[in-house]
mmCIF file of C-alpha atoms and ligand atoms in Angstrom:
data_model
loop_
_atom_site.group_PDB
_atom_site.id
_atom_site.type_symbol
_atom_site.label_atom_id
_atom_site.label_comp_id
_atom_site.label_asym_id
_atom_site.label_seq_id
_atom_site.Cartn_x
_atom_site.Cartn_y
_atom_site.Cartn_z
ATOM 1 C CA MET M 191 92.367 -23.372 154.925
ATOM 2 C CA ARG M 192 90.596 -24.742 151.897
ATOM 3 C CA SER M 193 87.077 -23.735 151.120
ATOM 4 C CA SER M 194 84.136 -26.049 150.901
ATOM 5 C CA LEU M 195 84.222 -25.501 147.163
ATOM 6 C CA LEU M 196 86.515 -28.512 147.212
ATOM 7 C CA THR M 197 83.492 -30.755 147.276
ATOM 8 C CA PHE M 198 82.424 -29.452 143.878
ATOM 9 C CA ARG M 199 85.573 -30.809 142.310
ATOM 10 C CA THR M 200 84.137 -34.019 140.974
ATOM 11 C CA ALA M 201 81.051 -33.007 139.167
ATOM 12 C CA VAL M 202 81.846 -29.675 137.620
ATOM 13 C CA SER M 203 83.966 -29.149 134.546
ATOM 14 C CA ALA M 204 87.243 -27.265 134.735
ATOM 15 C CA THR M 205 86.016 -24.153 132.958
ATOM 16 C CA LEU M 206 82.830 -23.976 134.955
ATOM 17 C CA LEU M 207 84.835 -24.410 138.145
ATOM 18 C CA LEU M 208 87.135 -21.565 137.217
ATOM 19 C CA SER M 209 84.266 -19.172 136.596
ATOM 20 C CA LEU M 210 82.600 -20.356 139.808
ATOM 21 C CA THR M 211 85.767 -19.601 141.734
ATOM 22 C CA ALA M 212 86.021 -16.153 140.223
ATOM 23 C CA LEU M 213 82.414 -15.441 141.004
ATOM 24 C CA THR M 214 82.732 -16.662 144.580
ATOM 25 C CA THR M 215 85.823 -14.568 145.146
ATOM 26 C CA VAL M 216 83.913 -11.467 144.167
ATOM 27 C CA VAL M 217 80.903 -12.276 146.313
ATOM 28 C CA LEU M 218 83.002 -13.088 149.371
ATOM 29 C CA ALA M 219 85.487 -10.290 148.835
ATOM 30 C CA ASP M 220 85.127 -8.932 152.366
ATOM 31 C CA ASP M 221 84.709 -12.326 153.930
ATOM 32 C CA ALA M 222 87.152 -15.203 154.450
ATOM 33 C CA VAL M 223 89.844 -15.605 151.807
ATOM 34 C CA VAL M 224 88.823 -18.137 149.187
ATOM 35 C CA GLU M 225 91.763 -19.977 147.716
ATOM 36 C CA PRO M 226 91.560 -20.512 143.989
ATOM 37 C CA LEU M 227 90.749 -24.103 143.142
ATOM 38 C CA ARG M 228 93.631 -26.000 141.684
ATOM 39 C CA LEU M 229 93.141 -29.067 139.601
ATOM 40 C CA SER M 230 95.586 -31.948 139.669
ATOM 41 C CA ARG M 231 97.049 -33.477 136.576
ATOM 42 C CA THR M 232 96.268 -37.153 136.269
ATOM 43 C CA ILE M 233 98.676 -40.034 135.785
ATOM 44 C CA THR M 234 98.892 -41.474 132.287
ATOM 45 C CA ARG M 235 100.890 -44.583 133.157
ATOM 46 C CA ALA M 236 102.829 -46.436 135.810
ATOM 47 C CA VAL M 237 105.862 -48.416 134.664
ATOM 48 C CA LEU M 238 108.051 -50.638 136.853
ATOM 49 C CA SER M 239 111.827 -50.558 136.286
ATOM 50 C CA GLU M 240 113.632 -53.833 136.886
ATOM 51 C CA GLU M 241 117.389 -54.095 137.272
ATOM 52 C CA GLN M 242 119.528 -54.438 134.168
ATOM 53 C CA ALA M 243 123.274 -54.439 133.477
ATOM 54 C CA GLU M 244 124.884 -51.175 132.400
ATOM 55 C CA GLY M 245 128.347 -49.613 132.183
ATOM 56 C CA GLN M 246 131.051 -51.871 133.596
ATOM 57 C CA GLY M 247 129.533 -54.349 136.034
ATOM 58 C CA ALA M 248 126.962 -51.808 137.219
ATOM 59 C CA ARG M 249 123.250 -52.392 137.720
ATOM 60 C CA VAL M 250 120.595 -49.834 136.879
ATOM 61 C CA ARG M 251 116.837 -49.555 137.029
ATOM 62 C CA ARG M 252 116.084 -47.508 133.917
ATOM 63 C CA SER M 253 113.081 -45.224 134.182
ATOM 64 C CA ILE M 254 112.932 -42.658 131.347
ATOM 65 C CA GLY M 255 114.728 -44.125 128.340
ATOM 66 C CA ARG M 256 113.355 -47.668 128.669
ATOM 67 C CA PRO M 257 111.239 -48.789 125.684
ATOM 68 C CA GLU M 258 107.908 -47.913 127.357
ATOM 69 C CA LEU M 259 109.213 -44.513 128.457
ATOM 70 C CA ARG M 260 110.890 -43.022 125.403
ATOM 71 C CA ASN M 261 110.120 -39.535 124.121
ATOM 72 C CA HIS M 262 109.793 -37.793 127.424
ATOM 73 C CA ASP M 263 110.994 -34.450 126.059
ATOM 74 C CA PRO M 264 113.111 -32.776 127.491
ATOM 75 C CA PHE M 265 114.301 -35.874 129.406
ATOM 76 C CA LEU M 266 116.403 -38.545 127.746
ATOM 77 C CA MET M 267 117.171 -40.959 130.560
ATOM 78 C CA LEU M 268 116.759 -41.577 134.287
ATOM 79 C CA ASP M 269 118.722 -44.412 135.871
ATOM 80 C CA GLU M 270 118.618 -45.536 139.487
ATOM 81 C CA PHE M 271 122.118 -47.006 139.745
ATOM 82 C CA LEU M 272 123.528 -49.550 142.144
ATOM 83 C CA VAL M 273 127.263 -50.125 141.888
ATOM 84 C CA ASP M 274 129.630 -52.263 143.977
ATOM 85 C CA LYS M 275 133.426 -52.097 144.132
ATOM 86 C CA ASN M 276 133.816 -53.975 140.868
ATOM 87 C CA GLY M 277 131.565 -51.693 138.873
ATOM 88 C CA GLY M 278 131.375 -48.190 137.469
ATOM 89 C CA PHE M 279 131.276 -46.053 134.364
ATOM 90 C CA PRO M 280 134.882 -45.747 133.102
ATOM 91 C CA ASP M 281 136.062 -43.219 130.488
ATOM 92 C CA HIS M 282 133.261 -42.179 128.126
ATOM 93 C CA PRO M 283 132.225 -39.008 126.261
ATOM 94 C CA HIS M 284 129.098 -36.819 126.236
ATOM 95 C CA ARG M 285 127.854 -34.089 123.905
ATOM 96 C CA GLY M 286 124.636 -32.129 123.513
ATOM 97 C CA PHE M 287 122.918 -32.610 126.893
ATOM 98 C CA GLU M 288 123.268 -32.419 130.693
ATOM 99 C CA THR M 289 123.753 -35.187 133.243
ATOM 100 C CA VAL M 290 122.488 -34.730 136.793
ATOM 101 C CA THR M 291 123.900 -37.178 139.338
ATOM 102 C CA TYR M 292 122.151 -37.333 142.707
ATOM 103 C CA MET M 293 123.694 -39.603 145.332
ATOM 104 C CA LEU M 294 121.441 -41.509 147.720
ATOM 105 C CA GLU M 295 124.000 -43.722 149.485
ATOM 106 C CA GLY M 296 127.745 -44.163 149.192
ATOM 107 C CA GLN M 297 130.157 -42.094 147.156
ATOM 108 C CA PHE M 298 131.074 -41.554 143.518
ATOM 109 C CA ARG M 299 134.261 -40.076 142.122
ATOM 110 C CA HIS M 300 134.279 -38.284 138.781
ATOM 111 C CA GLU M 301 137.317 -37.295 136.834
ATOM 112 C CA ASP M 302 137.317 -35.483 133.491
ATOM 113 C CA PHE M 303 139.712 -34.808 130.614
ATOM 114 C CA ALA M 304 140.115 -31.152 131.625
ATOM 115 C CA GLY M 305 141.486 -32.035 135.065
ATOM 116 C CA HIS M 306 138.222 -31.505 136.906
ATOM 117 C CA SER M 307 137.562 -34.159 139.560
ATOM 118 C CA GLY M 308 135.748 -34.660 142.839
ATOM 119 C CA VAL M 309 133.751 -36.954 145.064
ATOM 120 C CA ILE M 310 130.031 -36.675 145.746
ATOM 121 C CA GLY M 311 128.380 -38.355 148.723
ATOM 122 C CA PRO M 312 124.863 -38.958 150.069
ATOM 123 C CA GLY M 313 122.504 -36.102 149.233
ATOM 124 C CA ASP M 314 125.020 -34.277 147.017
ATOM 125 C CA VAL M 315 124.324 -33.294 143.409
ATOM 126 C CA GLN M 316 126.532 -32.875 140.392
ATOM 127 C CA TRP M 317 124.779 -30.948 137.613
ATOM 128 C CA MET M 318 126.996 -31.339 134.557
ATOM 129 C CA THR M 319 126.383 -29.501 131.300
ATOM 130 C CA ALA M 320 128.352 -31.501 128.743
ATOM 131 C CA GLY M 321 127.692 -28.960 125.976
ATOM 132 C CA ARG M 322 130.194 -29.460 123.131
ATOM 133 C CA GLY M 323 132.101 -32.131 124.938
ATOM 134 C CA ILE M 324 133.107 -33.850 128.147
ATOM 135 C CA VAL M 325 135.057 -37.087 128.511
ATOM 136 C CA HIS M 326 135.015 -38.466 132.023
ATOM 137 C CA SER M 327 134.883 -41.461 134.326
ATOM 138 C CA GLU M 328 132.316 -41.998 137.084
ATOM 139 C CA MET M 329 133.352 -44.641 139.611
ATOM 140 C CA PRO M 330 132.225 -45.533 143.152
ATOM 141 C CA VAL M 331 134.614 -45.124 146.050
ATOM 142 C CA PHE M 332 134.573 -47.234 149.196
ATOM 143 C CA PRO M 333 136.579 -46.835 152.373
ATOM 144 C CA ASP M 334 139.625 -49.153 152.444
ATOM 145 C CA GLY M 335 139.709 -52.568 154.038
ATOM 146 C CA ASP M 336 137.309 -54.267 156.401
ATOM 147 C CA GLU M 337 137.120 -51.470 158.964
ATOM 148 C CA GLY M 338 133.393 -51.046 158.540
ATOM 149 C CA GLY M 339 132.799 -54.686 159.453
ATOM 150 C CA GLU M 340 129.377 -56.042 158.735
ATOM 151 C CA ARG M 341 127.827 -52.629 158.472
ATOM 152 C CA ALA M 342 130.214 -51.405 155.784
ATOM 153 C CA LEU M 343 128.440 -49.991 152.783
ATOM 154 C CA THR M 344 129.106 -52.233 149.815
ATOM 155 C CA LYS M 345 127.137 -50.387 147.170
ATOM 156 C CA ALA M 346 126.932 -46.849 145.843
ATOM 157 C CA HIS M 347 123.352 -45.890 145.063
ATOM 158 C CA GLY M 348 121.932 -42.875 143.274
ATOM 159 C CA LEU M 349 120.095 -41.384 140.337
ATOM 160 C CA GLN M 350 121.378 -40.042 137.055
ATOM 161 C CA LEU M 351 119.084 -37.901 134.899
ATOM 162 C CA TRP M 352 119.914 -36.876 131.312
ATOM 163 C CA ILE M 353 118.314 -33.594 130.215
ATOM 164 C CA ASN M 354 118.402 -32.599 126.564
ATOM 165 C CA LEU M 355 119.779 -29.163 125.670
ATOM 166 C CA PRO M 356 118.061 -26.685 123.336
ATOM 167 C CA LYS M 357 119.676 -26.414 119.901
ATOM 168 C CA GLU M 358 121.362 -23.122 120.766
ATOM 169 C CA HIS M 359 123.069 -24.614 123.855
ATOM 170 C CA LYS M 360 124.188 -27.984 122.506
ATOM 171 C CA MET M 361 127.679 -26.721 121.683
ATOM 172 C CA CYS M 362 128.082 -24.469 124.736
ATOM 173 C CA ASP M 363 131.151 -24.608 126.988
ATOM 174 C CA PRO M 364 130.957 -27.448 129.507
ATOM 175 C CA GLN M 365 129.926 -26.405 133.018
ATOM 176 C CA TYR M 366 129.652 -28.036 136.428
ATOM 177 C CA GLN M 367 127.273 -26.994 139.193
ATOM 178 C CA GLU M 368 128.073 -28.985 142.300
ATOM 179 C CA LEU M 369 125.951 -28.831 145.430
ATOM 180 C CA LEU M 370 126.584 -30.504 148.755
ATOM 181 C CA ASP M 371 123.538 -31.873 150.547
ATOM 182 C CA SER M 372 123.807 -29.026 153.078
ATOM 183 C CA GLN M 373 123.691 -26.412 150.276
ATOM 184 C CA ILE M 374 120.410 -27.652 148.821
ATOM 185 C CA PRO M 375 117.384 -25.688 150.079
ATOM 186 C CA ARG M 376 114.377 -27.431 151.650
ATOM 187 C CA SER M 377 110.730 -26.558 151.866
ATOM 188 C CA GLU M 378 108.355 -28.012 154.438
ATOM 189 C CA PRO M 379 104.833 -27.195 153.259
ATOM 190 C CA GLN M 380 103.519 -28.988 156.350
ATOM 191 C CA LEU M 381 104.819 -31.133 159.195
ATOM 192 C CA GLY M 382 105.803 -34.542 157.818
ATOM 193 C CA VAL M 383 106.428 -33.389 154.239
ATOM 194 C CA ALA M 384 110.051 -32.533 153.427
ATOM 195 C CA ILE M 385 111.020 -31.303 149.987
ATOM 196 C CA LYS M 386 114.611 -30.881 148.795
ATOM 197 C CA VAL M 387 114.631 -28.367 145.973
ATOM 198 C CA ILE M 388 117.444 -29.520 143.684
ATOM 199 C CA ALA M 389 116.177 -27.464 140.726
ATOM 200 C CA GLY M 390 113.242 -25.148 140.214
ATOM 201 C CA GLU M 391 110.848 -23.995 142.916
ATOM 202 C CA SER M 392 108.622 -25.605 145.527
ATOM 203 C CA HIS M 393 106.347 -23.867 148.030
ATOM 204 C CA GLY M 394 108.272 -20.617 147.855
ATOM 205 C CA VAL M 395 111.736 -22.176 148.042
ATOM 206 C CA GLN M 396 113.951 -21.699 145.007
ATOM 207 C CA SER M 397 117.049 -23.593 143.844
ATOM 208 C CA LYS M 398 120.073 -21.650 142.626
ATOM 209 C CA VAL M 399 120.897 -24.199 139.930
ATOM 210 C CA TYR M 400 120.968 -22.568 136.495
ATOM 211 C CA THR M 401 118.953 -24.638 134.022
ATOM 212 C CA ARG M 402 119.375 -24.044 130.291
ATOM 213 C CA THR M 403 116.392 -26.296 129.801
ATOM 214 C CA PRO M 404 113.838 -25.138 132.404
ATOM 215 C CA THR M 405 113.680 -28.060 134.868
ATOM 216 C CA MET M 406 112.244 -28.932 138.283
ATOM 217 C CA PHE M 407 113.962 -31.663 140.302
ATOM 218 C CA LEU M 408 112.548 -32.297 143.793
ATOM 219 C CA ASP M 409 113.301 -35.038 146.334
ATOM 220 C CA ILE M 410 110.116 -35.432 148.397
ATOM 221 C CA THR M 411 109.734 -37.409 151.631
ATOM 222 C CA MET M 412 106.263 -37.824 153.138
ATOM 223 C CA GLU M 413 105.154 -39.397 156.393
ATOM 224 C CA PRO M 414 101.957 -41.510 156.383
ATOM 225 C CA HIS M 415 98.581 -39.750 155.999
ATOM 226 C CA LYS M 416 99.808 -36.557 154.345
ATOM 227 C CA VAL M 417 98.668 -34.662 151.269
ATOM 228 C CA VAL M 418 100.752 -32.268 149.256
ATOM 229 C CA GLU M 419 99.997 -30.349 146.095
ATOM 230 C CA GLN M 420 103.049 -29.583 144.003
ATOM 231 C CA ASN M 421 102.632 -26.885 141.397
ATOM 232 C CA LEU M 422 104.293 -27.012 138.021
ATOM 233 C CA PRO M 423 104.110 -24.708 135.008
ATOM 234 C CA LEU M 424 101.270 -25.550 132.611
ATOM 235 C CA SER M 425 103.676 -26.161 129.713
ATOM 236 C CA TYR M 426 105.897 -28.678 131.561
ATOM 237 C CA THR M 427 105.913 -32.428 131.085
ATOM 238 C CA GLY M 428 106.779 -34.435 134.177
ATOM 239 C CA PHE M 429 106.831 -37.625 136.163
ATOM 240 C CA ILE M 430 107.441 -39.112 139.582
ATOM 241 C CA TYR M 431 109.973 -41.871 140.172
ATOM 242 C CA MET M 432 109.251 -43.747 143.400
ATOM 243 C CA LEU M 433 112.208 -44.629 145.620
ATOM 244 C CA SER M 434 110.283 -46.242 148.484
ATOM 245 C CA GLY M 435 106.858 -46.564 150.088
ATOM 246 C CA LYS M 436 103.543 -45.831 148.474
ATOM 247 C CA THR M 437 101.797 -42.745 147.084
ATOM 248 C CA TYR M 438 98.301 -42.045 145.742
ATOM 249 C CA LEU M 439 98.474 -39.589 142.854
ATOM 250 C CA GLY M 440 95.946 -37.335 141.156
ATOM 251 C CA GLU M 441 92.470 -36.197 142.136
ATOM 252 C CA LYS M 442 90.884 -38.251 144.931
ATOM 253 C CA GLU M 443 88.356 -39.737 142.517
ATOM 254 C CA GLU M 444 90.905 -41.141 140.079
ATOM 255 C CA GLN M 445 94.015 -41.977 142.025
ATOM 256 C CA PHE M 446 96.946 -43.941 140.712
ATOM 257 C CA VAL M 447 99.084 -45.913 143.154
ATOM 258 C CA GLY M 448 102.826 -45.252 143.050
ATOM 259 C CA GLU M 449 105.091 -48.005 144.371
ATOM 260 C CA ALA M 450 108.872 -48.344 144.674
ATOM 261 C CA HIS M 451 110.828 -48.298 141.394
ATOM 262 C CA ASN M 452 107.804 -47.194 139.389
ATOM 263 C CA THR M 453 107.681 -44.182 137.107
ATOM 264 C CA LEU M 454 104.346 -42.335 137.021
ATOM 265 C CA THR M 455 103.982 -39.963 134.091
ATOM 266 C CA PHE M 456 101.824 -36.830 134.312
ATOM 267 C CA SER M 457 99.058 -35.958 131.882
ATOM 268 C CA GLY M 458 99.189 -32.603 130.118
ATOM 269 C CA SER M 459 97.763 -29.583 131.908
ATOM 270 C CA ASP M 460 94.776 -29.158 129.533
ATOM 271 C CA GLY M 461 95.592 -25.487 129.957
ATOM 272 C CA VAL M 462 94.355 -25.439 133.586
ATOM 273 C CA LYS M 463 95.915 -28.195 135.705
ATOM 274 C CA GLU M 464 98.754 -26.445 137.472
ATOM 275 C CA THR M 465 99.401 -28.958 140.240
ATOM 276 C CA VAL M 466 99.908 -32.613 141.084
ATOM 277 C CA ARG M 467 98.110 -33.915 144.153
ATOM 278 C CA ILE M 468 100.130 -36.458 146.107
ATOM 279 C CA GLU M 469 98.783 -38.387 149.080
ATOM 280 C CA THR M 470 100.186 -40.989 151.441
ATOM 281 C CA LYS M 471 97.993 -43.382 153.400
ATOM 282 C CA GLU M 472 99.313 -46.039 155.826
ATOM 283 C CA GLU M 473 102.820 -46.004 154.362
ATOM 284 C CA ALA M 474 105.419 -43.248 154.177
ATOM 285 C CA ALA M 475 106.987 -42.494 150.806
ATOM 286 C CA ARG M 476 110.071 -41.087 149.145
ATOM 287 C CA PHE M 477 110.215 -40.124 145.491
ATOM 288 C CA VAL M 478 111.673 -37.643 143.028
ATOM 289 C CA PHE M 479 109.400 -35.226 141.197
ATOM 290 C CA ILE M 480 110.926 -34.214 137.868
ATOM 291 C CA ALA M 481 109.396 -31.864 135.307
ATOM 292 C CA GLY M 482 110.598 -29.665 132.480
ATOM 293 C CA GLN M 483 109.863 -27.567 129.464
ATOM 294 C CA PRO M 484 109.701 -29.744 126.335
ATOM 295 C CA LEU M 485 112.039 -28.536 123.599
ATOM 296 C CA ASN M 486 110.028 -29.827 120.621
ATOM 297 C CA GLU M 487 113.190 -30.142 118.563
ATOM 298 C CA PRO M 488 114.339 -33.167 116.542
ATOM 299 C CA ILE M 489 116.498 -35.654 118.479
ATOM 300 C CA VAL M 490 119.165 -37.829 116.918
ATOM 301 C CA GLN M 491 120.875 -39.855 119.636
ATOM 302 C CA HIS M 492 123.829 -42.158 119.371
ATOM 303 C CA GLY M 493 124.573 -43.384 122.923
ATOM 304 C CA PRO M 494 126.195 -40.475 124.764
ATOM 305 C CA PHE M 495 125.863 -38.025 121.844
ATOM 306 C CA VAL M 496 122.520 -36.266 121.462
ATOM 307 C CA MET M 497 122.115 -33.809 118.593
ATOM 308 C CA ASN M 498 119.372 -32.539 116.257
ATOM 309 C CA THR M 499 120.461 -34.079 112.928
ATOM 310 C CA HIS M 500 122.299 -37.122 111.579
ATOM 311 C CA GLU M 501 124.901 -34.838 110.097
ATOM 312 C CA GLU M 502 125.661 -33.379 113.538
ATOM 313 C CA ILE M 503 126.091 -36.919 114.877
ATOM 314 C CA TYR M 504 128.606 -37.744 112.076
ATOM 315 C CA GLU M 505 130.444 -34.517 112.918
ATOM 316 C CA THR M 506 130.472 -35.566 116.566
ATOM 317 C CA PHE M 507 132.043 -38.960 115.711
ATOM 318 C CA PHE M 508 134.641 -37.101 113.645
ATOM 319 C CA ASP M 509 135.344 -34.564 116.414
ATOM 320 C CA PHE M 510 135.683 -37.258 119.057
ATOM 321 C CA ARG M 511 137.883 -39.538 116.916
ATOM 322 C CA ASN M 512 140.147 -36.671 115.886
ATOM 323 C CA ALA M 513 140.068 -34.885 119.242
ATOM 324 C CA VAL M 514 138.888 -31.563 117.825
ATOM 325 C CA ASN M 515 136.080 -29.056 118.294
ATOM 326 C CA GLY M 516 135.627 -29.525 122.034
ATOM 327 C CA PHE M 517 137.276 -32.951 122.360
ATOM 328 C CA GLU M 518 140.890 -31.666 122.086
ATOM 329 C CA ARG M 519 141.803 -32.864 125.542
ATOM 330 C CA ALA M 520 140.518 -36.360 124.828
ATOM 331 C CA ASN M 521 143.777 -36.936 122.979
ATOM 332 C CA GLN M 522 145.847 -39.385 125.052
ATOM 333 C CA TRP M 523 143.738 -38.729 128.174
ATOM 334 C CA ARG M 524 142.969 -41.582 130.521
ATOM 335 C CA SER M 525 141.358 -41.411 133.936
ATOM 336 C CA SER M 526 142.980 -43.103 136.918
ATOM 337 C CA ALA M 527 140.113 -45.610 136.730
ATOM 338 C CA ASN M 528 141.625 -47.049 133.566
HETATM 339 C C1 FJE C 150 126.698 -43.975 129.088
HETATM 340 C C2 FJE C 150 126.243 -46.674 128.896
HETATM 341 C C3 FJE C 150 126.340 -46.068 130.133
HETATM 342 N N1 FJE C 150 123.627 -44.689 133.423
HETATM 343 N N2 FJE C 150 124.035 -43.944 135.672
HETATM 344 C C4 FJE C 150 126.381 -45.954 127.744
HETATM 345 F F1 FJE C 150 126.222 -46.801 131.218
HETATM 346 C C5 FJE C 150 126.560 -44.703 130.250
HETATM 347 C C6 FJE C 150 126.643 -44.035 131.573
HETATM 348 C C7 FJE C 150 125.562 -44.184 132.531
HETATM 349 C C8 FJE C 150 125.613 -43.796 133.878
HETATM 350 C C9 FJE C 150 126.544 -43.210 134.714
HETATM 351 C C10 FJE C 150 126.186 -43.029 136.010
HETATM 352 CL CL1 FJE C 150 127.297 -42.336 137.135
HETATM 353 C C11 FJE C 150 124.932 -43.397 136.477
HETATM 354 C C12 FJE C 150 124.365 -44.145 134.379
HETATM 355 C C13 FJE C 150 124.346 -44.719 132.289
HETATM 356 O O1 FJE C 150 127.641 -43.408 131.852
HETATM 357 F F2 FJE C 150 126.913 -42.690 129.167
HETATM 358 C C14 FJE C 150 126.610 -44.599 127.821
HETATM 359 N N3 FJE C 150 126.709 -43.861 126.692
HETATM 360 FE FE1 FE C 151 128.912 -39.805 132.090
#
């Protein structure tokens, strides 16, 4: 499929390559189709996330949001959470951003101050736009008793991503987009590469999730000895968070190794790099590929409140304490987890 131009990749500069491609396309117009050359972004760093305590008796591996991985506009936080029956995230508020919860194993029950509740299980996604205000609890659920015997699942495991909202959407009405595993579209660019398209687009397959902040969220599983190129818009920032196995990222000549629980951040596009090249060798791999349009707006964050100015944060404290301006229903509300 690919032309022998591939071998020029190393030596020739990006601009020269582009003009070469254009030239070749013209010359070979009646001949075989020449695919345009695509250059891979490189990896700027690899950071391992170790477990830390969070919430109530929960454990998380923090990716984005840890000290080495701050300022990943538009992303505020990514946690890989691991919660047993004694843990969870009881009643707490949010304002000014979105939380995306993606279950890997086990089940989580959410319950909010407006009477919205539900359970998400393996492969399901809850895309929550907090907007002007949500107060909710997020707690694992386990089947009763000892029925499961030794093989009973004792931990709920998943990912939670926090995406900042543009200024004009920070005070929008809260919204939920909930997708069961079976409702999430898949692409299979080749045998042995399976891509779940949670948000955005991959190899012609498009998610129906509405993103106020343009975002791609892919769950990619690769068998050993596969190569995939995942396109992303030139203006997006992005990263890979490795769940298991091993990947080799970037152009063949300057590959970074991605291992479990590591975050690998993408370089900028330099105006031309519209793809990320991902290869597996002896080991299979599973990872999430997350990218988005940076907002380039000031961020003032106080825990679960993320606004643009200090004044807006003071207003948020006031609104939450007095149960006004989006937090009305917080008055007297308690989840069943409390
Ligand atoms: C939060 C501390 C928290 N990571 N992963 C402070 F733990 C939380 C919080 C979460 C969270 C919830 C889930 Cl389901 C998964 C998480 C942090 O809820 F919001 C603040 N402010
Ligand atoms: Fe929450």
